[in-house]
XYZ file of C-alpha atoms in Angstrom:
433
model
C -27.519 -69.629 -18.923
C -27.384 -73.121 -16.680
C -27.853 -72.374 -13.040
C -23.998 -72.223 -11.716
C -23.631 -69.368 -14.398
C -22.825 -65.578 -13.334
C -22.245 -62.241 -15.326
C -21.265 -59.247 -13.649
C -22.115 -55.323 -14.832
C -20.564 -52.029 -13.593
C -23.049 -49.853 -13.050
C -22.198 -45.833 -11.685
C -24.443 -43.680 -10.545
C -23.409 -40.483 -8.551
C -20.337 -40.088 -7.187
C -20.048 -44.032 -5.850
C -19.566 -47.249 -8.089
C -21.483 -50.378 -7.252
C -21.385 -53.917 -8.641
C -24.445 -55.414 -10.029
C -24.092 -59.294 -9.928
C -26.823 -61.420 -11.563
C -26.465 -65.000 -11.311
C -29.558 -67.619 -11.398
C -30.569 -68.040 -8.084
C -30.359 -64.223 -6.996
C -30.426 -60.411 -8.045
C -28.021 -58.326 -5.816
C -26.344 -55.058 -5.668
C -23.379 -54.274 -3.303
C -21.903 -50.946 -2.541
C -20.929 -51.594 1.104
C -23.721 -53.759 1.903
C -27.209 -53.979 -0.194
C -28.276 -50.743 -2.035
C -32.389 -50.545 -2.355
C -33.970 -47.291 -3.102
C -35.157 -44.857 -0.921
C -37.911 -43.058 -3.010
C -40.040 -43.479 -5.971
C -39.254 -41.982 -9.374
C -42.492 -39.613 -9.038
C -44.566 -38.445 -6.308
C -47.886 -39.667 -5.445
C -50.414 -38.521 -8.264
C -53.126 -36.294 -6.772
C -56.589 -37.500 -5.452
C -58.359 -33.975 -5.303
C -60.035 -33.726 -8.420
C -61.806 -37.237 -8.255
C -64.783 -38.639 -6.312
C -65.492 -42.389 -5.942
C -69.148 -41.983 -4.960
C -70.368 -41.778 -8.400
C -69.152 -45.511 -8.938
C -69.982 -47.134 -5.480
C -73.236 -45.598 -4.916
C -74.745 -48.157 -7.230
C -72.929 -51.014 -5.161
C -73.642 -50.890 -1.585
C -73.645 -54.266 0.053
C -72.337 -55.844 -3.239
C -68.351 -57.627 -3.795
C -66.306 -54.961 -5.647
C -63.872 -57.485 -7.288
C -65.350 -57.525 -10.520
C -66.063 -53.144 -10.723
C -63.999 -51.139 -12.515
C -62.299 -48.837 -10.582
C -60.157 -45.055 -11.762
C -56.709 -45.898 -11.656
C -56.181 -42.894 -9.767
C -56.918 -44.421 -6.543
C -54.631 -47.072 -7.032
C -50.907 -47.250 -5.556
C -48.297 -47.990 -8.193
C -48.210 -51.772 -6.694
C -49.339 -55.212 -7.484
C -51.673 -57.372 -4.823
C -48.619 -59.940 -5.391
C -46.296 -56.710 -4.278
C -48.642 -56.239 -1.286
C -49.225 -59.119 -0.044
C -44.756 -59.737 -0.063
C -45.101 -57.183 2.713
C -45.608 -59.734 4.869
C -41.913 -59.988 4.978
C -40.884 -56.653 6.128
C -40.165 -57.908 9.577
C -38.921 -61.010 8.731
C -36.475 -60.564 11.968
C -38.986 -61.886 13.532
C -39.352 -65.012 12.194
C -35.325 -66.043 12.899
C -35.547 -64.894 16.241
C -38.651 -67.651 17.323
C -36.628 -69.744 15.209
C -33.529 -69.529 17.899
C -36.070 -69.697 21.246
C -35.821 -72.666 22.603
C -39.470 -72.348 24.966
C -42.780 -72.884 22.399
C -44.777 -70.151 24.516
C -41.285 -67.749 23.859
C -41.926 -68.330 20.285
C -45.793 -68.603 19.933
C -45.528 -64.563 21.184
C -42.774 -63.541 18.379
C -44.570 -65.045 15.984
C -47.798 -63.693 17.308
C -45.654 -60.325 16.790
C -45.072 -61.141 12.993
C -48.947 -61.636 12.286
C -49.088 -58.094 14.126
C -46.571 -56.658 11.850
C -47.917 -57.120 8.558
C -51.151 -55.105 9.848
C -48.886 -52.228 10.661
C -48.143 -51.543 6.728
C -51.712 -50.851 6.052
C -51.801 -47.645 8.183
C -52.698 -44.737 6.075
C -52.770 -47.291 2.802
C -56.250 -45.785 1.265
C -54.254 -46.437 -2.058
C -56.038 -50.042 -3.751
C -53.275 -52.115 -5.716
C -53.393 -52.770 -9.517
C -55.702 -55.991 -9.668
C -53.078 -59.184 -10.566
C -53.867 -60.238 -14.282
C -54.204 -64.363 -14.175
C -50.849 -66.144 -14.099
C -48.511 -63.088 -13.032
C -45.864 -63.387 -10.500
C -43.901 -61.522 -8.190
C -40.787 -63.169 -6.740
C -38.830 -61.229 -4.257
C -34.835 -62.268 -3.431
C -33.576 -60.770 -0.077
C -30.235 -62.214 1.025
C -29.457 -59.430 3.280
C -32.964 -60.944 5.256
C -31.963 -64.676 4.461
C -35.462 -65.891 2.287
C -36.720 -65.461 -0.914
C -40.169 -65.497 -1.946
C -42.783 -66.382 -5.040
C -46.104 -65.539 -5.420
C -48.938 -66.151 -8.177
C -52.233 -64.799 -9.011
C -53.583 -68.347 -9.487
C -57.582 -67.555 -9.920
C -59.197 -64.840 -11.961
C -62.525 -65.191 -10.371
C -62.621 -65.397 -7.779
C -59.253 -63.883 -7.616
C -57.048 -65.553 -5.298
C -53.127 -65.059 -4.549
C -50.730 -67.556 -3.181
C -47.374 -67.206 -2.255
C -44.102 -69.150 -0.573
C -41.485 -67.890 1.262
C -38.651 -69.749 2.246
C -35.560 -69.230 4.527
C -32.428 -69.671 2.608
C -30.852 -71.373 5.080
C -33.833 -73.922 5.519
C -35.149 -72.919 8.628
C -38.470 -71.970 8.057
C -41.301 -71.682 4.692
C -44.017 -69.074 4.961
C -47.119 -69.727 2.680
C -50.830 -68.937 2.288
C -53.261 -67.543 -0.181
C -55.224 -64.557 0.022
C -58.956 -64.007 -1.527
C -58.954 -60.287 -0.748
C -63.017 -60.019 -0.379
C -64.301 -56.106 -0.762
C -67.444 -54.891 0.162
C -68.658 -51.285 0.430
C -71.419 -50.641 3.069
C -72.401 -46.846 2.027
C -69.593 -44.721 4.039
C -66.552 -47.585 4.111
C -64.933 -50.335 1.899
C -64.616 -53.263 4.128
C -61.696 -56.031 3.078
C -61.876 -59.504 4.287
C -59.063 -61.040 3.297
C -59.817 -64.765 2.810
C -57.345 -67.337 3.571
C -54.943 -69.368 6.001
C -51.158 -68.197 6.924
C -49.106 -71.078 7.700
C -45.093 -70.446 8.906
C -43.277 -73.408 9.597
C -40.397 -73.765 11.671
C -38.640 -76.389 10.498
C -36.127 -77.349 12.997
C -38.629 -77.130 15.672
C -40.776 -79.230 13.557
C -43.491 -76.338 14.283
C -46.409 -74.742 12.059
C -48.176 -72.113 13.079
C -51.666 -71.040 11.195
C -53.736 -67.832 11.337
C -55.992 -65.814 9.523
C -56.137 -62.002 8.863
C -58.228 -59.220 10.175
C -60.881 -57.459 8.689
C -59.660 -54.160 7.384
C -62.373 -50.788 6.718
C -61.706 -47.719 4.966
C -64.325 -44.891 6.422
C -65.179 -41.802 4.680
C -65.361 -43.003 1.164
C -67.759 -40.277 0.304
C -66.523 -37.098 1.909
C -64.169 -36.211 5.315
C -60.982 -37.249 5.703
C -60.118 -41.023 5.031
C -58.871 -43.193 8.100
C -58.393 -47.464 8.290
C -58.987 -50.184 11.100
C -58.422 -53.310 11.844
C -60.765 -55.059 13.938
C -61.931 -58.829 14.052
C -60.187 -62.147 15.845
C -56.813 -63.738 14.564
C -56.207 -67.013 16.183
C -52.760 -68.436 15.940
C -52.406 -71.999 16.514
C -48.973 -74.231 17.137
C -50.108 -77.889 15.566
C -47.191 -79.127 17.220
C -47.606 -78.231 21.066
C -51.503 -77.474 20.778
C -50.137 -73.615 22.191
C -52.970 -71.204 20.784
C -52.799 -67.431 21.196
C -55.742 -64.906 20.444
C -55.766 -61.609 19.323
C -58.571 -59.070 19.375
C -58.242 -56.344 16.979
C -61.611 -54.040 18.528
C -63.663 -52.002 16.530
C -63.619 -48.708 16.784
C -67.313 -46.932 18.432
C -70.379 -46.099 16.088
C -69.060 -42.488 15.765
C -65.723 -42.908 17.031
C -66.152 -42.105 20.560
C -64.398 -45.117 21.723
C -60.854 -44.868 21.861
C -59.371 -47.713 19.308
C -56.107 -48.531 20.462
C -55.108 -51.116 17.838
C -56.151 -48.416 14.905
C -52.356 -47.707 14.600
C -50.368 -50.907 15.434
C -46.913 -49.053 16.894
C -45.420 -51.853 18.998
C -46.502 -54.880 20.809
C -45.590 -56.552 24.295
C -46.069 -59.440 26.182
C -46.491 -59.688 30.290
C -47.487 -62.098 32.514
C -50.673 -62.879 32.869
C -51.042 -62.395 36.420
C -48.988 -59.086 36.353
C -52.062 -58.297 33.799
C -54.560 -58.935 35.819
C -53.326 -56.988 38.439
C -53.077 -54.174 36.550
C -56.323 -54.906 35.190
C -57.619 -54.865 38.224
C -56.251 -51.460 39.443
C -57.090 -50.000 36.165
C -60.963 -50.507 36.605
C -60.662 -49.190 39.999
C -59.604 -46.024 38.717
C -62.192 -45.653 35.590
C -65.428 -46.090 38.270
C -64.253 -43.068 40.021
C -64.053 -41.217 36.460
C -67.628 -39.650 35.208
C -69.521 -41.565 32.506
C -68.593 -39.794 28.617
C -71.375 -37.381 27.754
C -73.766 -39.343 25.380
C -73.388 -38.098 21.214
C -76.199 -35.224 20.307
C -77.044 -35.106 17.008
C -76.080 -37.293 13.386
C -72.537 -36.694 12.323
C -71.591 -36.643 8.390
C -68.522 -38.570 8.856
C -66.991 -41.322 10.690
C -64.825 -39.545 12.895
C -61.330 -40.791 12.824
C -60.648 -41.937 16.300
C -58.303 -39.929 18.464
C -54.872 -41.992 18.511
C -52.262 -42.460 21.301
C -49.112 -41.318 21.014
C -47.764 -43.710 23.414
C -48.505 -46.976 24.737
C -48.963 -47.014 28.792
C -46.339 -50.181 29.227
C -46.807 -52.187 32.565
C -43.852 -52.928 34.297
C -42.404 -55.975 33.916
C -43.407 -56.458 30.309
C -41.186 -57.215 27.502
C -40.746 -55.546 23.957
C -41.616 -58.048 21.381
C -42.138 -55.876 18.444
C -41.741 -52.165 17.105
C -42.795 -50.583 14.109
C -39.823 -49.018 11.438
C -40.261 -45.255 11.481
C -41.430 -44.195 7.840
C -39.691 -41.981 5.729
C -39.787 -38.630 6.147
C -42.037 -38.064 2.597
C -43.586 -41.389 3.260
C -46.940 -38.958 2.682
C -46.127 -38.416 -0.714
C -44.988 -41.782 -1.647
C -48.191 -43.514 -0.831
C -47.766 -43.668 2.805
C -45.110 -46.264 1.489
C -42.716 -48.298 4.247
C -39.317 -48.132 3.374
C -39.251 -51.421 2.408
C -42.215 -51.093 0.326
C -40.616 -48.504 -1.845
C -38.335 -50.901 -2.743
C -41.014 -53.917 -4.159
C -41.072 -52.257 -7.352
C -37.468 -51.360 -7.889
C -36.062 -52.823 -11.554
C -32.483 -52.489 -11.629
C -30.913 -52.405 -15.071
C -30.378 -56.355 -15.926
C -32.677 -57.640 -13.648
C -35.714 -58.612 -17.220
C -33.108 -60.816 -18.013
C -33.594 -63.006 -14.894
C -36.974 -62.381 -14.107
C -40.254 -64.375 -15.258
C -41.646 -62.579 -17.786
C -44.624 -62.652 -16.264
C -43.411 -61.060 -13.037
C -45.303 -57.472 -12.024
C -42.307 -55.457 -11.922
C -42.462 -55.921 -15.891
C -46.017 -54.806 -16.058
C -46.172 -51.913 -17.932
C -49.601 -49.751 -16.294
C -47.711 -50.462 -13.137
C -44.609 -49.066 -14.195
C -46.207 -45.525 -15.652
C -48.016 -44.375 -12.263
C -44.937 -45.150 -10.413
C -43.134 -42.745 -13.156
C -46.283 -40.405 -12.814
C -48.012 -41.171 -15.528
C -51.946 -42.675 -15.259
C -51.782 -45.232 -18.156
C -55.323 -45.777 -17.574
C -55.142 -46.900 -21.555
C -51.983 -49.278 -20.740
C -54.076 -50.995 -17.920
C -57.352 -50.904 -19.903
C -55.656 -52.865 -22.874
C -53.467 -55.397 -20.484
C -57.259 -56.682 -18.804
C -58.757 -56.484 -22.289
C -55.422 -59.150 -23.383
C -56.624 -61.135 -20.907
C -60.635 -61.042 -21.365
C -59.863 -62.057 -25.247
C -56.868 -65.249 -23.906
C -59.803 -66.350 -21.711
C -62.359 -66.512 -24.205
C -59.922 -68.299 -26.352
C -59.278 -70.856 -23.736
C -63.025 -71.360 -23.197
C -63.937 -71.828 -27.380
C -61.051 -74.063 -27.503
C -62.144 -75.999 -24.144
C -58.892 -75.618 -22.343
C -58.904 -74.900 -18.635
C -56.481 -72.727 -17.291
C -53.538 -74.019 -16.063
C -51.339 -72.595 -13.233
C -47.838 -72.281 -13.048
C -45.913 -72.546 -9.751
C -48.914 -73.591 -7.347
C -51.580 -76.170 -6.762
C -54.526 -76.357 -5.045
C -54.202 -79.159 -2.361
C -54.367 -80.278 1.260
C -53.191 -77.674 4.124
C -51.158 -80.660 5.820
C -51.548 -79.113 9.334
C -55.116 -77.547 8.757
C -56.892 -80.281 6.661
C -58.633 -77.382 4.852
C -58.414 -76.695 0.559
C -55.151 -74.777 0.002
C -52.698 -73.221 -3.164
C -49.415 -75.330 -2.716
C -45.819 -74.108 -3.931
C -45.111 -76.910 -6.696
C -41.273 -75.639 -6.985
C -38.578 -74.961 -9.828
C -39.724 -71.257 -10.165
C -35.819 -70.278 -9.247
C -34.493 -73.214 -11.810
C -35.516 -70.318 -14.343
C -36.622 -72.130 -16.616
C -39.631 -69.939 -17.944
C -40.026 -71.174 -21.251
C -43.844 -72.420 -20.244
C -44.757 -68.687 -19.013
C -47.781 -66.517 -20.392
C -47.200 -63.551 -22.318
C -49.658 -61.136 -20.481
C -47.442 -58.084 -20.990
């Protein structure tokens, strides 16, 4: 099939028709719009009957990438799948692109970094491990980008990804060393690695890192995540930087942790802040001090979360988070939009990379409901015996889509988009599946 090249299927389900069209640059279905799934094809598999403490307690303080985990506490997603989340509020991202004042659109892009935290609430799920050279590539015309990513190292295992805007106005890249340690009650992720979004009318990149994220309660209570750590975004262009402090939750919880769930974010100005700031304090030193904690607790107490946010006047709504679906507790605490990431439409093998994680086949049983702990233990054991091939035969692996080379605007080692992945031409590809 060359590249101009479409085919068209009928496809009926229910009591409405809808068009699948296929074509080499895209994978779409209309029916009135764009039709993406609302659930998953099986409810989450139950946690009850398994504990992780008889695997970590051997491991405190060490780096979990390399320990086997039960595939039962994994979510029926790839890190490449993940890490595409990124782009759920892609909104954001054409509206700085329309703001003609830098500070206007250093604060909805300060928004977007936000955003992708917000996904991770109630996310104790750990995705399926990306096998060396898979790839995930993710076509959303209704959003105006499309997106490729590539698990480019093995150890340590690193991620990269590129989104662009289909109408060239912006690219979105970075790679991700998702760094786990457990500390005896919590996991602790550091995930390693620069964002950079471009703007490229403005002639703008902006660059950030993640927070920290913690699990608590491994062992026993009820599991609960934070963020916490600093995220500077800077504009290379204009100099413009903007800081965000995600705070730690208290030693036993007793300090309120506003950012645990990110809901919404706004912006005021600063001097209306301080103000307010100002006036605030005033009223906590008339308040008694918090009784002090008696006694060692089991747990780490989840934190007691807001329901609302108090807004002061005269600030402005930059961001708020999409409402979940209404089972979202039985689909992995899944967004909307992340139900969809796994979604294979009849047709669709024919245009993907065979390498891509939709195709993965452990993946593809838990999502049914199925463990396929034997599926995922022979897929890494394919790959232990193509490495050890590689090494006898003194070949060094080779990557597909990315490079590693020079962040342009941070001067610092980075994975670099090469291009051609939506030429389809795949004909080079591993056969991991």
């Amino acid at each position: 099939m060359n590249s101009e090249e479409e085919f068209y299927d009928a496809e009926t389900g229910g009591s409405s028709q809808f068009a699948c069209v296929f074509s080499a640059h895209h994978f779409l279905c209309l029916c009135v719009g764009v039709y993406y799934r609302k659930t998953l094809p099986a409810p989450m598999i139950s946690r009850c009957d398994y504990s992780v403490w008889g695997i970590l307690k051997k491991c405190i303080g060490m780096e979990l990438s390399k320990i086997t985990m039960p595939i039962v506490l994994n979510e029926p997603l790839s890190f490449l799948q993940r890490m595409s989340e990124y782009m759920e509020h892609t909104h954001l991202i054409h509206k700085a692109c329309t703001l003609s004042d830098s500070i206007d659109r250093m604060q909805v892009v300060a928004a977007f970094a936000v955003s992708s935290v917000a996904s991770q609430w109630d996310r104790t799920g750990k995705p399926f491990n990306p096998l060396l050279g898979e790839t995930y590539e993710l076509t959303r015309e209704d959003e105006g980008y499309r997106l490729i990513s590539e698990q480019v190292s093995h150890h340590p295992p690193i991620s990269a990804f590129h989104a662009q805007s289909l109408k060239q106005e912006f690219e979105f890249h970075g790679s991700i060393y998702p760094k786990l340690k457990f500390w005896g009650k919590s996991v602790e992720a550091e995930p390693k690695g620069t964002m950079t979004l471009e703007l490229l009318k403005r002639k703008e990149a902006f660059t950030w890192t993640n927070p920290l994220c913690c699990v608590h309660n491994i062992i026993m209570g009820k599991l609960w995540i934070e963020q916490y750590g600093t995220v500077e975004i800077v504009n290379h262009h204009t100099g413009d930087r903007c800081v965000l402090n995600f705070k730690p939750c208290g030693m036993f919880g007793k300090e309120l942790h506003k950012n645990r769930v990110m809901k919404c974010m706004y912006s005021v100005a600063p001097k209306v802040y301080e103000a307010n700031k100002k006036k605030a304090e005033k009223g906590d030193a008339k308040k008694n001090k918090p009784e002090q904690s008696a006694g060692k607790q089991e747990t780490e107490d989840m934190p007691g979360v807001q329901e609302t946010v108090s807004v002061i006047t005269g600030s402005a709504l930059l961001w708020r988070i999409t409402p979940r679906p209404a089972h979202s507790e039985e689909m992995y605490n899944f967004t909307g939009f992340t139900i969809t990431l796994n979604e294979l439409e009849p047709g669709m093998e024919r245009l993907l990379a065979p390498t891509d994680c939709r195709l993965r086949p452990d993946i593809r049983a838990m999502e049914n409901g199925d463990l396929a702990s034997v599926e995922k233990d022979r897929l890494e054991e394919k790959q232990r015996a193509a490495r050890k091939e590689c090494s006898k035969d003194e070949e060094e692996w080779s990557t597909r889509w990315f490079r590693l080379g020079t962040n342009p605007h941070t001067g610092a080692q980075d994975w670099l988009y090469t291009g051609g992945y939506f030429d389809r031409n795949y004909t080079d590809c591993p056969n991991l599946y």
